[in-house]
Coordinates of C-alpha atoms in Angstrom, one line a residue:
M178 CA -14.0 -38.3 -60.2
A179 CA -11.5 -36.7 -62.5
F180 CA -11.6 -33.1 -63.3
N181 CA -9.8 -33.1 -66.6
N182 CA -10.5 -29.4 -67.2
I183 CA -8.4 -28.3 -64.2
A184 CA -4.7 -27.6 -64.9
D185 CA -2.2 -29.5 -62.7
D186 CA -0.3 -26.3 -61.9
D187 CA -3.4 -24.6 -60.5
D188 CA -2.8 -25.5 -56.9
D189 CA -5.5 -23.3 -55.5
M190 CA -8.3 -24.9 -57.7
M191 CA -6.9 -28.4 -56.9
Q192 CA -7.0 -27.7 -53.2
F193 CA -10.5 -26.3 -53.5
Y194 CA -11.9 -29.6 -54.9
T195 CA -9.7 -31.9 -52.8
R196 CA -10.8 -30.5 -49.4
R197 CA -14.5 -30.6 -50.5
M198 CA -14.6 -34.0 -52.0
P199 CA -16.4 -36.7 -49.8
K200 CA -14.2 -38.8 -47.6
Q201 CA -14.1 -42.6 -47.8
Q202 CA -14.4 -44.9 -44.8
D203 CA -12.6 -48.2 -44.5
D204 CA -15.7 -50.1 -45.7
G205 CA -15.8 -48.0 -48.9
T206 CA -18.7 -45.8 -47.8
R207 CA -18.4 -42.2 -49.0
V208 CA -19.4 -39.7 -46.4
V209 CA -19.2 -35.9 -46.2
S210 CA -18.3 -34.3 -42.9
R211 CA -20.9 -31.6 -41.9
Q212 CA -17.9 -29.4 -40.6
E213 CA -16.5 -29.2 -44.1
P214 CA -17.8 -27.2 -47.0
I215 CA -19.5 -29.5 -49.6
D216 CA -18.1 -29.5 -53.2
P217 CA -21.0 -28.1 -55.4
V218 CA -20.1 -30.4 -58.3
A219 CA -20.2 -33.6 -56.1
A220 CA -23.3 -32.4 -54.4
A221 CA -25.0 -31.8 -57.7
I222 CA -24.2 -35.2 -59.1
A223 CA -25.4 -36.9 -55.8
A224 CA -28.7 -35.0 -56.0
V225 CA -29.7 -35.9 -59.5
T226 CA -33.3 -37.2 -59.2
G227 CA -36.3 -37.5 -61.4
D228 CA -36.8 -36.9 -65.2
R229 CA -35.8 -33.5 -66.5
K230 CA -37.2 -33.1 -70.0
P231 CA -37.2 -29.8 -72.0
V232 CA -40.5 -27.9 -72.1
S233 CA -41.6 -26.5 -75.5
T234 CA -43.0 -23.0 -75.4
A235 CA -45.3 -24.0 -78.2
A236 CA -47.1 -26.6 -76.1
V237 CA -49.0 -26.6 -72.8
A238 CA -46.9 -28.6 -70.4
S239 CA -47.2 -29.3 -66.7
T240 CA -44.6 -27.9 -64.3
P241 CA -41.7 -30.5 -63.9
T242 CA -41.3 -32.2 -60.5
P243 CA -38.7 -30.1 -58.6
A244 CA -35.5 -31.8 -57.5
A245 CA -35.5 -32.6 -53.8
D246 CA -32.9 -31.1 -51.4
S247 CA -30.6 -34.0 -50.4
D248 CA -30.3 -32.7 -46.8
A249 CA -33.7 -31.4 -45.8
G250 CA -35.9 -33.1 -48.3
E251 CA -37.3 -29.8 -49.4
E252 CA -37.9 -28.4 -52.9
K253 CA -35.1 -26.3 -54.3
A254 CA -35.9 -22.7 -55.1
V255 CA -36.3 -21.7 -58.7
C256 CA -33.5 -19.2 -59.7
G257 CA -34.0 -18.9 -63.4
F258 CA -34.2 -20.7 -66.7
L259 CA -32.1 -21.9 -69.7
F260 CA -33.7 -21.1 -73.0
S261 CA -32.7 -22.5 -76.4
F262 CA -33.8 -22.4 -80.1
S263 CA -31.1 -24.9 -81.1
R264 CA -33.4 -27.9 -81.5
I265 CA -36.9 -26.6 -81.7
P266 CA -37.7 -23.5 -83.7
D267 CA -40.4 -22.5 -81.3
G268 CA -37.9 -22.7 -78.4
E269 CA -37.5 -24.8 -75.3
Y270 CA -36.5 -24.2 -71.7
W271 CA -35.4 -25.8 -68.5
V272 CA -35.8 -24.7 -64.9
V273 CA -32.6 -23.7 -63.1
R274 CA -32.8 -24.3 -59.3
E275 CA -30.7 -23.3 -56.3
G276 CA -27.8 -25.6 -55.9
G277 CA -26.3 -27.9 -58.5
N278 CA -28.0 -28.3 -61.9
T279 CA -26.5 -31.2 -63.9
I280 CA -26.3 -30.8 -67.7
G281 CA -25.9 -33.9 -69.9
L282 CA -27.4 -36.6 -72.1
L283 CA -28.7 -38.7 -69.2
E284 CA -32.5 -38.6 -68.9
N285 CA -32.3 -37.9 -65.1
S286 CA -30.1 -34.8 -65.7
D287 CA -31.6 -31.6 -64.5
I288 CA -31.0 -30.2 -68.0
C289 CA -31.2 -33.1 -70.4
L290 CA -29.9 -32.3 -73.9
E291 CA -30.4 -34.9 -76.5
E292 CA -27.6 -34.2 -78.9
A293 CA -24.7 -36.3 -80.2
T294 CA -22.0 -34.0 -79.0
V295 CA -23.4 -33.8 -75.5
E296 CA -21.8 -36.2 -72.9
K297 CA -23.8 -38.2 -70.4
M298 CA -22.4 -36.0 -67.6
H299 CA -21.4 -32.9 -69.5
A300 CA -21.4 -29.9 -67.2
V301 CA -22.7 -28.6 -63.9
L302 CA -24.3 -25.2 -63.3
H303 CA -24.3 -24.3 -59.6
V304 CA -26.4 -21.4 -58.3
D305 CA -26.1 -19.8 -54.8
K306 CA -28.2 -17.2 -53.1
T307 CA -26.0 -14.7 -51.4
V308 CA -26.4 -11.3 -49.8
E309 CA -25.0 -9.8 -53.0
G310 CA -27.5 -11.7 -55.1
L311 CA -27.4 -14.9 -57.2
Q312 CA -24.0 -16.3 -58.0
A313 CA -23.7 -19.0 -60.7
T314 CA -20.7 -21.1 -61.5
L315 CA -20.3 -23.3 -64.6
T316 CA -18.0 -26.3 -64.6
D317 CA -17.2 -28.6 -67.5
M318 CA -16.9 -32.3 -66.5
G319 CA -14.1 -33.1 -68.8
S320 CA -16.3 -33.5 -71.8
R321 CA -14.9 -34.3 -75.3
Y322 CA -16.6 -31.5 -77.2
G323 CA -16.3 -29.0 -74.3
T324 CA -18.5 -26.2 -72.8
K325 CA -18.3 -22.5 -73.7
R326 CA -19.5 -19.3 -72.0
N327 CA -20.1 -16.5 -74.5
G328 CA -18.0 -18.3 -77.1
L329 CA -15.0 -19.0 -74.9
R330 CA -14.2 -22.7 -74.1
L331 CA -13.9 -23.5 -70.4
T332 CA -10.5 -24.6 -69.0
A333 CA -11.7 -24.2 -65.4
S334 CA -14.9 -23.3 -63.5
V335 CA -16.2 -19.8 -64.4
S336 CA -18.8 -17.4 -63.1
C337 CA -21.9 -17.0 -65.1
H338 CA -24.2 -14.0 -65.2
D339 CA -27.7 -13.1 -66.4
R340 CA -28.0 -13.3 -70.3
D341 CA -24.8 -15.3 -70.7
I342 CA -24.8 -17.8 -73.6
I343 CA -23.7 -21.2 -72.6
T344 CA -22.8 -23.7 -75.4
I345 CA -22.9 -27.4 -74.6
G346 CA -21.1 -29.5 -77.1
E347 CA -20.9 -28.2 -80.6
H348 CA -24.5 -27.2 -81.2
Y349 CA -26.6 -26.6 -78.1
E350 CA -26.7 -22.9 -77.2
L351 CA -28.5 -21.9 -74.1
L352 CA -29.5 -18.4 -72.9
L353 CA -29.1 -18.2 -69.1
I354 CA -31.8 -16.2 -67.4
L355 CA -31.3 -15.6 -63.7
V356 CA -34.2 -14.3 -61.7
D357 CA -33.1 -12.5 -58.5
E358 CA -36.2 -11.5 -56.7
R359 CA -34.3 -8.9 -54.5
R360 CA -32.8 -7.2 -57.5
Y361 CA -36.2 -6.6 -59.0
G362 CA -38.0 -6.1 -55.7
L363 CA -40.2 -9.2 -56.0
R364 CA -41.5 -10.6 -52.8
R365 CA -44.3 -12.8 -51.4
C366 CA -47.6 -10.9 -50.7
D367 CA -49.0 -11.8 -47.3
L368 CA -52.4 -10.8 -48.4
F369 CA -52.4 -13.2 -51.4
R370 CA -55.5 -15.4 -51.6
L371 CA -57.2 -17.7 -54.0
P372 CA -60.8 -17.3 -55.1
G373 CA -63.1 -19.3 -52.9
A374 CA -66.6 -19.7 -51.6
E375 CA -66.2 -16.6 -49.4
D376 CA -66.1 -14.3 -52.4
D377 CA -69.2 -12.2 -52.7
G378 CA -69.1 -12.1 -56.5
A379 CA -68.2 -8.4 -56.6
G380 CA -66.0 -7.3 -59.4
L381 CA -65.8 -8.9 -62.8
S382 CA -69.1 -10.2 -64.2
E383 CA -69.3 -13.5 -66.1
D384 CA -68.8 -11.7 -69.3
E385 CA -65.1 -10.9 -69.9
G386 CA -64.2 -7.3 -69.6
T387 CA -67.5 -6.1 -68.0
I388 CA -67.3 -4.6 -64.5
G389 CA -70.3 -3.4 -62.5
F390 CA -73.0 -3.3 -65.2
D391 CA -75.3 -5.7 -67.1
P392 CA -74.3 -6.1 -70.8
D393 CA -77.9 -6.8 -71.7
E394 CA -78.8 -3.2 -70.8
L395 CA -76.3 -1.7 -73.2
D396 CA -78.8 -1.4 -76.0
T397 CA -81.6 0.2 -74.1
D398 CA -82.9 3.7 -74.6
A399 CA -81.4 4.7 -71.2
T400 CA -77.9 3.7 -72.2
R401 CA -77.9 4.5 -75.9
V402 CA -75.8 7.5 -76.9
M403 CA -77.4 9.5 -79.6

């Protein structure tokens, strides 16, 4: 895979990708050593699965099937969203998950953008959970029309932050929303439970907004306020 957006004189960046690219055996099989760090871009491309369609905020849509983790077969954690008004006036959004999120024209891209200036494999947004919080990195895959962050065209991989504007091609502008549960103090509640047969019916009555009294008795002499 060629990284046309990386300058030849940037030795550090070239070494970063070279030592993380999968090795090739004599029979042509591409393998990645578990002892070596995995290139996030290569891992993202290898993990592209399922159909990633945009979700319109004006319509009721089911939650998209999450991408599977290529190593453990587990679902990737949701880390945020990409939101856009570029194509639909009511807006549309895509889920951003931990790991590599491919952006392009291909239907099986994590963020599929149907626009003429978007390449089949246009860019990769990689999100990691670290002790400092979420860290996102955006990489252009040598696209013709380029990728921008906050109006500046990428010439190498760049870090992205919450509320950055990512431009894919010439027309698709995406608002990056990163949701770091530790930053906002969000956590799983161990006491969380769903309503079930064990509920005794206490609390809300069948009529919305009524608690602990019978609405049929509201107009009786005993309850009427003169």
